[in-house]
C-alpha cells in the first residue's frame, strides 16, 4: 500500500510503499476513498502542532471497510464509512456528558512527551520505520488503520469526496451555526473567513433561516462562492467592514459571528462585528500556544457569549444522518466547495494550494494515482 508520509517538516511528502499493521482487536482497516486536504495539515507540515514524523497526516476521511479486528461490533467488511477527525468512544468523561467533540481518545492520549506525540504506529516503512497516523486517521494513504470508535457506517450513494467532507469541514461549519450558536429564523449572522468551514457555516445559516448572512473574506473568488451558497452580503475585511456590518444590522452588530478564519487576529475582528449580548463562535487555531487579547468590557459589561467549537460540537451518530439527508436533497451542496482532486502524488501541490488559498478544498483521492490526472 502506498502512503504520503511526512518524513521531515517543511519538506516534500514522501510517497512510499508501506505495510499496514493488521486490524488488532478494536481496530478497523479502511481502504481510503477520499480525504480533504485541510489547512490544519499545512500547520502540521510546518511542525507547529506537535506532531512527530514519520507520520501520515490527513485527519478526516472516508472509505470502505477492508478488515475488522476482534471485538468490533456494528461494522462489517465492505461497508462505506466516514472516518472523522474526532473519535466518539461513548464511555469517557466527555462522551458521557454529551460532549464527544472532547473525547478522551483524542485529547487525553497517553504517551505524550517531548519526543512523542502519543499516536500509535499504523504502518511500517520499507526501511523498517514505525509510521504513525498523526491525528488518529492518516487519510493521505491508500489504507487507514483506525480505532472502531472513529468509524461510522453510512448508507448513501453520495460521491466519496462529498462524504469525506463530513468528517471535518461540514460537521464543524454546520455545527458552529446549528449546535453552538443555535441561529434562529430572522437572526443576523456574520461569517469571518470563507474557506471550506466558513462556506458550510454560510449554508447552515441559510438553512436555519437567518435574515442577513454577511460573509467576510479578503479573497474575491471566495466571496463570490459565499454569495452563491447563501450569503446575502459579502465584504472584504480591508474596506471598513465593521461599519458596513453595523449598517446592515440596525447599528447593533450581528446577533451571531462565526469565526472560521484561523489567525488570532480574526478573534477581535469577529468581536467587532458582533452586537452587545450577541454570540461569538470561535473555531480557529493558528498553532499550539497562540494567544488572543480581547477588550474586557466587550465580553463582560457588554454581555457577549463566547462559544468555542471543536468539530461543530457534533455528535456523529445524531448529526451524520441529518447531514447526509441534507446533502442528498441538495439543501446543502458540496461540489462548489471541491476545488481540485489530487492523486497521492499530488500531495505537495495540494499543500501549496491550501497554503496559498488557491483551493477552497482540495481532496486527496488515492485511486486517481496512475490515471494521470
Ligand atoms: Zn480539518
Ligand atoms: Zn469519548
PDB file of C-alpha atoms in Angstrom, residues 67-313:
ATOM      1  CA  UNK A  67     -10.994  -5.804   7.649  1.00  0.00           C
ATOM      2  CA  UNK A  68     -12.313  -5.709  11.196  1.00  0.00           C
ATOM      3  CA  UNK A  69     -10.409  -6.660  14.361  1.00  0.00           C
ATOM      4  CA  UNK A  70     -11.755  -8.837  17.155  1.00  0.00           C
ATOM      5  CA  UNK A  71     -14.435  -7.321  19.347  1.00  0.00           C
ATOM      6  CA  UNK A  72     -15.601  -4.698  16.858  1.00  0.00           C
ATOM      7  CA  UNK A  73     -19.381  -4.573  16.702  1.00  0.00           C
ATOM      8  CA  UNK A  74     -21.672  -2.937  14.173  1.00  0.00           C
ATOM      9  CA  UNK A  75     -19.009  -2.526  11.470  1.00  0.00           C
ATOM     10  CA  UNK A  76     -18.767  -5.024   8.593  1.00  0.00           C
ATOM     11  CA  UNK A  77     -16.319  -5.618   5.754  1.00  0.00           C
ATOM     12  CA  UNK A  78     -17.480  -3.825   2.600  1.00  0.00           C
ATOM     13  CA  UNK A  79     -19.385  -1.056   4.392  1.00  0.00           C
ATOM     14  CA  UNK A  80     -18.922   2.535   3.316  1.00  0.00           C
ATOM     15  CA  UNK A  81     -17.780   4.583   6.293  1.00  0.00           C
ATOM     16  CA  UNK A  82     -16.934   8.114   7.380  1.00  0.00           C
ATOM     17  CA  UNK A  83     -13.690   8.373   9.357  1.00  0.00           C
ATOM     18  CA  UNK A  84     -13.944  11.746  11.113  1.00  0.00           C
ATOM     19  CA  UNK A  85     -11.123  13.529  12.837  1.00  0.00           C
ATOM     20  CA  UNK A  86     -12.805  13.131  16.208  1.00  0.00           C
ATOM     21  CA  UNK A  87     -13.494   9.707  17.739  1.00  0.00           C
ATOM     22  CA  UNK A  88     -16.594   9.091  19.807  1.00  0.00           C
ATOM     23  CA  UNK A  89     -15.835   6.377  22.345  1.00  0.00           C
ATOM     24  CA  UNK A  90     -19.153   6.834  24.124  1.00  0.00           C
ATOM     25  CA  UNK A  91     -17.804   5.991  27.577  1.00  0.00           C
ATOM     26  CA  UNK A  92     -15.168   8.573  28.552  1.00  0.00           C
ATOM     27  CA  UNK A  93     -15.856  11.508  30.890  1.00  0.00           C
ATOM     28  CA  UNK A  94     -16.706  13.840  27.990  1.00  0.00           C
ATOM     29  CA  UNK A  95     -18.707  11.407  25.855  1.00  0.00           C
ATOM     30  CA  UNK A  96     -20.728  10.538  28.968  1.00  0.00           C
ATOM     31  CA  UNK A  97     -21.590  14.208  29.354  1.00  0.00           C
ATOM     32  CA  UNK A  98     -22.781  14.569  25.783  1.00  0.00           C
ATOM     33  CA  UNK A  99     -19.601  16.202  24.514  1.00  0.00           C
ATOM     34  CA  UNK A 100     -17.880  13.657  22.251  1.00  0.00           C
ATOM     35  CA  UNK A 101     -16.131  16.563  20.498  1.00  0.00           C
ATOM     36  CA  UNK A 102     -13.806  16.433  23.516  1.00  0.00           C
ATOM     37  CA  UNK A 103     -13.476  12.622  23.565  1.00  0.00           C
ATOM     38  CA  UNK A 104     -10.545  11.455  25.678  1.00  0.00           C
ATOM     39  CA  UNK A 105      -9.464   9.081  22.890  1.00  0.00           C
ATOM     40  CA  UNK A 106      -8.267  12.200  21.056  1.00  0.00           C
ATOM     41  CA  UNK A 107      -7.376  14.670  23.797  1.00  0.00           C
ATOM     42  CA  UNK A 108      -6.102  12.559  26.675  1.00  0.00           C
ATOM     43  CA  UNK A 109      -3.800  10.190  24.818  1.00  0.00           C
ATOM     44  CA  UNK A 110      -1.162   8.522  26.965  1.00  0.00           C
ATOM     45  CA  UNK A 111       2.497   8.641  25.997  1.00  0.00           C
ATOM     46  CA  UNK A 112       2.698  12.320  25.020  1.00  0.00           C
ATOM     47  CA  UNK A 113       6.157  13.724  25.783  1.00  0.00           C
ATOM     48  CA  UNK A 114       8.814  15.982  24.299  1.00  0.00           C
ATOM     49  CA  UNK A 115       9.735  13.329  21.741  1.00  0.00           C
ATOM     50  CA  UNK A 116       6.418  11.519  21.259  1.00  0.00           C
ATOM     51  CA  UNK A 117       3.004  12.748  20.155  1.00  0.00           C
ATOM     52  CA  UNK A 118       1.418   9.621  21.609  1.00  0.00           C
ATOM     53  CA  UNK A 119      -0.029   8.393  18.318  1.00  0.00           C
ATOM     54  CA  UNK A 120       0.091   4.667  17.594  1.00  0.00           C
ATOM     55  CA  UNK A 121       2.037   3.009  14.814  1.00  0.00           C
ATOM     56  CA  UNK A 122      -0.278   2.058  11.938  1.00  0.00           C
ATOM     57  CA  UNK A 123       2.226   1.005   9.272  1.00  0.00           C
ATOM     58  CA  UNK A 124       5.854   0.037   8.738  1.00  0.00           C
ATOM     59  CA  UNK A 125       8.032   1.705   6.107  1.00  0.00           C
ATOM     60  CA  UNK A 126      10.260  -0.241   3.691  1.00  0.00           C
ATOM     61  CA  UNK A 127      13.173   0.965   5.869  1.00  0.00           C
ATOM     62  CA  UNK A 128      11.517  -0.517   8.966  1.00  0.00           C
ATOM     63  CA  UNK A 129      10.347   2.859  10.289  1.00  0.00           C
ATOM     64  CA  UNK A 130       7.309   2.847  12.600  1.00  0.00           C
ATOM     65  CA  UNK A 131       4.843   5.140  10.853  1.00  0.00           C
ATOM     66  CA  UNK A 132       2.005   6.677  12.876  1.00  0.00           C
ATOM     67  CA  UNK A 133      -1.292   8.223  11.867  1.00  0.00           C
ATOM     68  CA  UNK A 134      -0.889  11.718  13.276  1.00  0.00           C
ATOM     69  CA  UNK A 135      -4.349  12.908  14.277  1.00  0.00           C
ATOM     70  CA  UNK A 136      -5.530   9.269  14.568  1.00  0.00           C
ATOM     71  CA  UNK A 137      -6.811   8.954  10.967  1.00  0.00           C
ATOM     72  CA  UNK A 138      -3.974   9.055   8.407  1.00  0.00           C
ATOM     73  CA  UNK A 139      -6.177   9.785   5.409  1.00  0.00           C
ATOM     74  CA  UNK A 140      -3.331  10.538   2.972  1.00  0.00           C
ATOM     75  CA  UNK A 141      -2.733   6.877   2.154  1.00  0.00           C
ATOM     76  CA  UNK A 142      -4.421   4.047   0.281  1.00  0.00           C
ATOM     77  CA  UNK A 143      -5.375   2.393   3.588  1.00  0.00           C
ATOM     78  CA  UNK A 144      -6.176   3.521   7.113  1.00  0.00           C
ATOM     79  CA  UNK A 145      -5.789   1.558  10.335  1.00  0.00           C
ATOM     80  CA  UNK A 146      -8.167   3.248  12.768  1.00  0.00           C
ATOM     81  CA  UNK A 147      -9.955   2.552  16.022  1.00  0.00           C
ATOM     82  CA  UNK A 148     -13.579   1.435  15.735  1.00  0.00           C
ATOM     83  CA  UNK A 149     -14.699   4.476  17.778  1.00  0.00           C
ATOM     84  CA  UNK A 150     -13.754   6.538  14.742  1.00  0.00           C
ATOM     85  CA  UNK A 151     -15.601   4.559  12.066  1.00  0.00           C
ATOM     86  CA  UNK A 152     -19.198   5.488  11.206  1.00  0.00           C
ATOM     87  CA  UNK A 153     -21.061   3.396   8.616  1.00  0.00           C
ATOM     88  CA  UNK A 154     -23.031   5.472   6.167  1.00  0.00           C
ATOM     89  CA  UNK A 155     -25.880   4.435   3.902  1.00  0.00           C
ATOM     90  CA  UNK A 156     -25.670   6.756   0.916  1.00  0.00           C
ATOM     91  CA  UNK A 157     -24.672   6.921  -2.747  1.00  0.00           C
ATOM     92  CA  UNK A 158     -23.162  10.397  -2.392  1.00  0.00           C
ATOM     93  CA  UNK A 159     -19.734  10.759  -4.066  1.00  0.00           C
ATOM     94  CA  UNK A 160     -16.696   9.797  -1.978  1.00  0.00           C
ATOM     95  CA  UNK A 161     -15.411  13.377  -1.976  1.00  0.00           C
ATOM     96  CA  UNK A 162     -18.646  14.747  -0.516  1.00  0.00           C
ATOM     97  CA  UNK A 163     -18.832  12.080   2.181  1.00  0.00           C
ATOM     98  CA  UNK A 164     -15.192  12.731   3.064  1.00  0.00           C
ATOM     99  CA  UNK A 165     -16.043  16.332   3.935  1.00  0.00           C
ATOM    100  CA  UNK A 166     -18.466  15.105   6.604  1.00  0.00           C
ATOM    101  CA  UNK A 167     -15.503  14.129   8.766  1.00  0.00           C
ATOM    102  CA  UNK A 168     -14.333  17.666   9.492  1.00  0.00           C
ATOM    103  CA  UNK A 169     -15.491  20.674   7.443  1.00  0.00           C
ATOM    104  CA  UNK A 170     -19.220  20.019   7.274  1.00  0.00           C
ATOM    105  CA  UNK A 171     -19.663  18.973  10.887  1.00  0.00           C
ATOM    106  CA  UNK A 172     -17.548  21.938  12.035  1.00  0.00           C
ATOM    107  CA  UNK A 173     -19.130  24.712   9.963  1.00  0.00           C
ATOM    108  CA  UNK A 174     -22.690  23.419  10.206  1.00  0.00           C
ATOM    109  CA  UNK A 175     -22.361  22.602  13.902  1.00  0.00           C
ATOM    110  CA  UNK A 176     -20.976  26.056  14.708  1.00  0.00           C
ATOM    111  CA  UNK A 177     -24.212  27.584  13.458  1.00  0.00           C
ATOM    112  CA  UNK A 178     -26.764  24.941  14.468  1.00  0.00           C
ATOM    113  CA  UNK A 179     -25.318  23.258  17.579  1.00  0.00           C
ATOM    114  CA  UNK A 180     -23.297  26.125  19.064  1.00  0.00           C
ATOM    115  CA  UNK A 181     -24.815  29.484  18.055  1.00  0.00           C
ATOM    116  CA  UNK A 182     -28.315  27.983  17.611  1.00  0.00           C
ATOM    117  CA  UNK A 183     -29.157  30.504  14.918  1.00  0.00           C
ATOM    118  CA  UNK A 184     -32.923  31.084  14.738  1.00  0.00           C
ATOM    119  CA  UNK A 185     -35.130  32.318  11.862  1.00  0.00           C
ATOM    120  CA  UNK A 186     -34.622  36.037  11.302  1.00  0.00           C
ATOM    121  CA  UNK A 187     -31.280  36.257  13.090  1.00  0.00           C
ATOM    122  CA  UNK A 188     -28.338  38.123  11.616  1.00  0.00           C
ATOM    123  CA  UNK A 189     -25.089  36.207  11.117  1.00  0.00           C
ATOM    124  CA  UNK A 190     -21.584  37.254  10.072  1.00  0.00           C
ATOM    125  CA  UNK A 191     -19.076  34.610   8.987  1.00  0.00           C
ATOM    126  CA  UNK A 192     -15.417  35.628   9.205  1.00  0.00           C
ATOM    127  CA  UNK A 193     -13.313  33.556   6.788  1.00  0.00           C
ATOM    128  CA  UNK A 194     -14.896  31.907   3.742  1.00  0.00           C
ATOM    129  CA  UNK A 195     -12.724  28.824   3.429  1.00  0.00           C
ATOM    130  CA  UNK A 196     -14.409  25.477   3.418  1.00  0.00           C
ATOM    131  CA  UNK A 197     -15.548  25.630   7.044  1.00  0.00           C
ATOM    132  CA  UNK A 198     -16.883  29.168   6.604  1.00  0.00           C
ATOM    133  CA  UNK A 199     -18.784  28.200   3.455  1.00  0.00           C
ATOM    134  CA  UNK A 200     -20.515  25.371   5.335  1.00  0.00           C
ATOM    135  CA  UNK A 201     -21.395  27.891   8.049  1.00  0.00           C
ATOM    136  CA  UNK A 202     -22.929  30.188   5.421  1.00  0.00           C
ATOM    137  CA  UNK A 203     -25.059  27.316   4.112  1.00  0.00           C
ATOM    138  CA  UNK A 204     -26.120  26.322   7.625  1.00  0.00           C
ATOM    139  CA  UNK A 205     -27.128  29.923   8.419  1.00  0.00           C
ATOM    140  CA  UNK A 206     -29.261  29.960   5.272  1.00  0.00           C
ATOM    141  CA  UNK A 207     -30.936  26.676   6.280  1.00  0.00           C
ATOM    142  CA  UNK A 208     -31.512  27.998   9.817  1.00  0.00           C
ATOM    143  CA  UNK A 209     -33.462  30.917   8.362  1.00  0.00           C
ATOM    144  CA  UNK A 210     -31.055  33.760   9.103  1.00  0.00           C
ATOM    145  CA  UNK A 211     -32.347  37.009   7.566  1.00  0.00           C
ATOM    146  CA  UNK A 212     -28.933  38.532   6.932  1.00  0.00           C
ATOM    147  CA  UNK A 213     -25.795  36.466   6.289  1.00  0.00           C
ATOM    148  CA  UNK A 214     -22.635  38.510   5.871  1.00  0.00           C
ATOM    149  CA  UNK A 215     -19.593  36.679   4.511  1.00  0.00           C
ATOM    150  CA  UNK A 216     -16.221  38.353   5.138  1.00  0.00           C
ATOM    151  CA  UNK A 217     -13.014  37.326   3.380  1.00  0.00           C
ATOM    152  CA  UNK A 218     -10.182  39.128   1.549  1.00  0.00           C
ATOM    153  CA  UNK A 219     -10.345  36.723  -1.435  1.00  0.00           C
ATOM    154  CA  UNK A 220     -12.847  37.826  -4.104  1.00  0.00           C
ATOM    155  CA  UNK A 221     -13.480  34.319  -5.511  1.00  0.00           C
ATOM    156  CA  UNK A 222     -14.412  33.050  -2.050  1.00  0.00           C
ATOM    157  CA  UNK A 223     -16.798  35.954  -1.520  1.00  0.00           C
ATOM    158  CA  UNK A 224     -18.426  35.130  -4.841  1.00  0.00           C
ATOM    159  CA  UNK A 225     -18.827  31.491  -3.811  1.00  0.00           C
ATOM    160  CA  UNK A 226     -20.356  32.578  -0.483  1.00  0.00           C
ATOM    161  CA  UNK A 227     -22.882  34.664  -2.400  1.00  0.00           C
ATOM    162  CA  UNK A 228     -23.878  31.612  -4.445  1.00  0.00           C
ATOM    163  CA  UNK A 229     -24.228  29.498  -1.298  1.00  0.00           C
ATOM    164  CA  UNK A 230     -26.480  31.844   0.639  1.00  0.00           C
ATOM    165  CA  UNK A 231     -24.624  34.922   1.893  1.00  0.00           C
ATOM    166  CA  UNK A 232     -26.889  37.939   1.493  1.00  0.00           C
ATOM    167  CA  UNK A 233     -23.901  40.308   1.631  1.00  0.00           C
ATOM    168  CA  UNK A 234     -20.167  39.803   1.187  1.00  0.00           C
ATOM    169  CA  UNK A 235     -17.379  42.072   2.378  1.00  0.00           C
ATOM    170  CA  UNK A 236     -13.646  42.482   2.076  1.00  0.00           C
ATOM    171  CA  UNK A 237     -12.293  42.922   5.627  1.00  0.00           C
ATOM    172  CA  UNK A 238      -9.955  45.570   4.255  1.00  0.00           C
ATOM    173  CA  UNK A 239     -12.675  48.092   3.451  1.00  0.00           C
ATOM    174  CA  UNK A 240     -14.234  49.365   6.677  1.00  0.00           C
ATOM    175  CA  UNK A 241     -16.101  46.100   7.058  1.00  0.00           C
ATOM    176  CA  UNK A 242     -17.168  46.837  10.632  1.00  0.00           C
ATOM    177  CA  UNK A 243     -19.052  49.981   9.629  1.00  0.00           C
ATOM    178  CA  UNK A 244     -20.830  48.038   6.879  1.00  0.00           C
ATOM    179  CA  UNK A 245     -21.773  45.192   9.254  1.00  0.00           C
ATOM    180  CA  UNK A 246     -23.188  47.752  11.708  1.00  0.00           C
ATOM    181  CA  UNK A 247     -25.178  49.441   8.951  1.00  0.00           C
ATOM    182  CA  UNK A 248     -26.598  46.076   7.818  1.00  0.00           C
ATOM    183  CA  UNK A 249     -27.703  45.191  11.353  1.00  0.00           C
ATOM    184  CA  UNK A 250     -29.525  48.318  12.504  1.00  0.00           C
ATOM    185  CA  UNK A 251     -26.365  49.766  14.004  1.00  0.00           C
ATOM    186  CA  UNK A 252     -26.058  46.952  16.551  1.00  0.00           C
ATOM    187  CA  UNK A 253     -23.734  44.355  15.040  1.00  0.00           C
ATOM    188  CA  UNK A 254     -24.646  40.791  14.115  1.00  0.00           C
ATOM    189  CA  UNK A 255     -26.568  38.517  16.511  1.00  0.00           C
ATOM    190  CA  UNK A 256     -24.038  35.748  15.807  1.00  0.00           C
ATOM    191  CA  UNK A 257     -20.493  35.967  14.484  1.00  0.00           C
ATOM    192  CA  UNK A 258     -18.823  32.770  13.336  1.00  0.00           C
ATOM    193  CA  UNK A 259     -15.016  32.934  13.245  1.00  0.00           C
ATOM    194  CA  UNK A 260     -13.791  30.422  10.666  1.00  0.00           C
ATOM    195  CA  UNK A 261     -10.597  32.180   9.653  1.00  0.00           C
ATOM    196  CA  UNK A 262      -7.826  30.798  11.862  1.00  0.00           C
ATOM    197  CA  UNK A 263      -5.353  33.545  12.772  1.00  0.00           C
ATOM    198  CA  UNK A 264      -5.570  35.040  16.287  1.00  0.00           C
ATOM    199  CA  UNK A 265      -6.244  38.498  14.804  1.00  0.00           C
ATOM    200  CA  UNK A 266      -9.561  37.181  13.488  1.00  0.00           C
ATOM    201  CA  UNK A 267     -10.905  36.909  17.051  1.00  0.00           C
ATOM    202  CA  UNK A 268     -11.004  40.625  17.951  1.00  0.00           C
ATOM    203  CA  UNK A 269     -12.155  41.258  14.386  1.00  0.00           C
ATOM    204  CA  UNK A 270     -15.091  38.861  14.937  1.00  0.00           C
ATOM    205  CA  UNK A 271     -15.909  40.637  18.208  1.00  0.00           C
ATOM    206  CA  UNK A 272     -16.034  43.921  16.335  1.00  0.00           C
ATOM    207  CA  UNK A 273     -18.828  42.604  14.113  1.00  0.00           C
ATOM    208  CA  UNK A 274     -20.952  41.289  16.995  1.00  0.00           C
ATOM    209  CA  UNK A 275     -23.694  43.084  18.882  1.00  0.00           C
ATOM    210  CA  UNK A 276     -23.919  43.554  22.650  1.00  0.00           C
ATOM    211  CA  UNK A 277     -25.207  40.331  24.252  1.00  0.00           C
ATOM    212  CA  UNK A 278     -24.511  38.562  20.986  1.00  0.00           C
ATOM    213  CA  UNK A 279     -22.780  35.274  20.349  1.00  0.00           C
ATOM    214  CA  UNK A 280     -19.257  34.841  19.020  1.00  0.00           C
ATOM    215  CA  UNK A 281     -18.295  31.323  17.937  1.00  0.00           C
ATOM    216  CA  UNK A 282     -14.550  30.696  17.718  1.00  0.00           C
ATOM    217  CA  UNK A 283     -13.106  27.825  15.689  1.00  0.00           C
ATOM    218  CA  UNK A 284      -9.639  28.861  14.578  1.00  0.00           C
ATOM    219  CA  UNK A 285      -6.287  27.878  15.999  1.00  0.00           C
ATOM    220  CA  UNK A 286      -3.194  29.199  14.310  1.00  0.00           C
ATOM    221  CA  UNK A 287      -0.754  26.987  16.163  1.00  0.00           C
ATOM    222  CA  UNK A 288      -0.183  25.433  19.559  1.00  0.00           C
ATOM    223  CA  UNK A 289       0.300  28.261  22.067  1.00  0.00           C
ATOM    224  CA  UNK A 290      -1.404  31.031  20.061  1.00  0.00           C
ATOM    225  CA  UNK A 291      -2.996  33.653  22.297  1.00  0.00           C
ATOM    226  CA  UNK A 292      -5.684  36.295  21.804  1.00  0.00           C
ATOM    227  CA  UNK A 293      -6.284  39.654  23.504  1.00  0.00           C
ATOM    228  CA  UNK A 294      -9.842  40.976  23.808  1.00  0.00           C
ATOM    229  CA  UNK A 295     -11.487  44.074  25.210  1.00  0.00           C
ATOM    230  CA  UNK A 296     -12.538  43.101  28.715  1.00  0.00           C
ATOM    231  CA  UNK A 297     -15.684  45.234  28.607  1.00  0.00           C
ATOM    232  CA  UNK A 298     -16.724  43.769  25.258  1.00  0.00           C
ATOM    233  CA  UNK A 299     -17.008  40.401  26.981  1.00  0.00           C
ATOM    234  CA  UNK A 300     -18.229  41.298  30.473  1.00  0.00           C
ATOM    235  CA  UNK A 301     -20.124  44.591  30.501  1.00  0.00           C
ATOM    236  CA  UNK A 302     -21.486  44.076  27.005  1.00  0.00           C
ATOM    237  CA  UNK A 303     -22.601  40.550  27.784  1.00  0.00           C
ATOM    238  CA  UNK A 304     -21.274  38.648  24.810  1.00  0.00           C
ATOM    239  CA  UNK A 305     -21.223  34.865  24.846  1.00  0.00           C
ATOM    240  CA  UNK A 306     -18.091  33.185  23.543  1.00  0.00           C
ATOM    241  CA  UNK A 307     -18.551  29.604  22.353  1.00  0.00           C
ATOM    242  CA  UNK A 308     -15.500  27.557  21.430  1.00  0.00           C
ATOM    243  CA  UNK A 309     -16.158  24.891  18.851  1.00  0.00           C
ATOM    244  CA  UNK A 310     -14.285  21.683  18.035  1.00  0.00           C
ATOM    245  CA  UNK A 311     -15.848  19.582  15.250  1.00  0.00           C
ATOM    246  CA  UNK A 312     -19.014  21.678  15.486  1.00  0.00           C
ATOM    247  CA  UNK A 313     -19.819  20.246  18.926  1.00  0.00           C
TER     248      UNK A 313
END
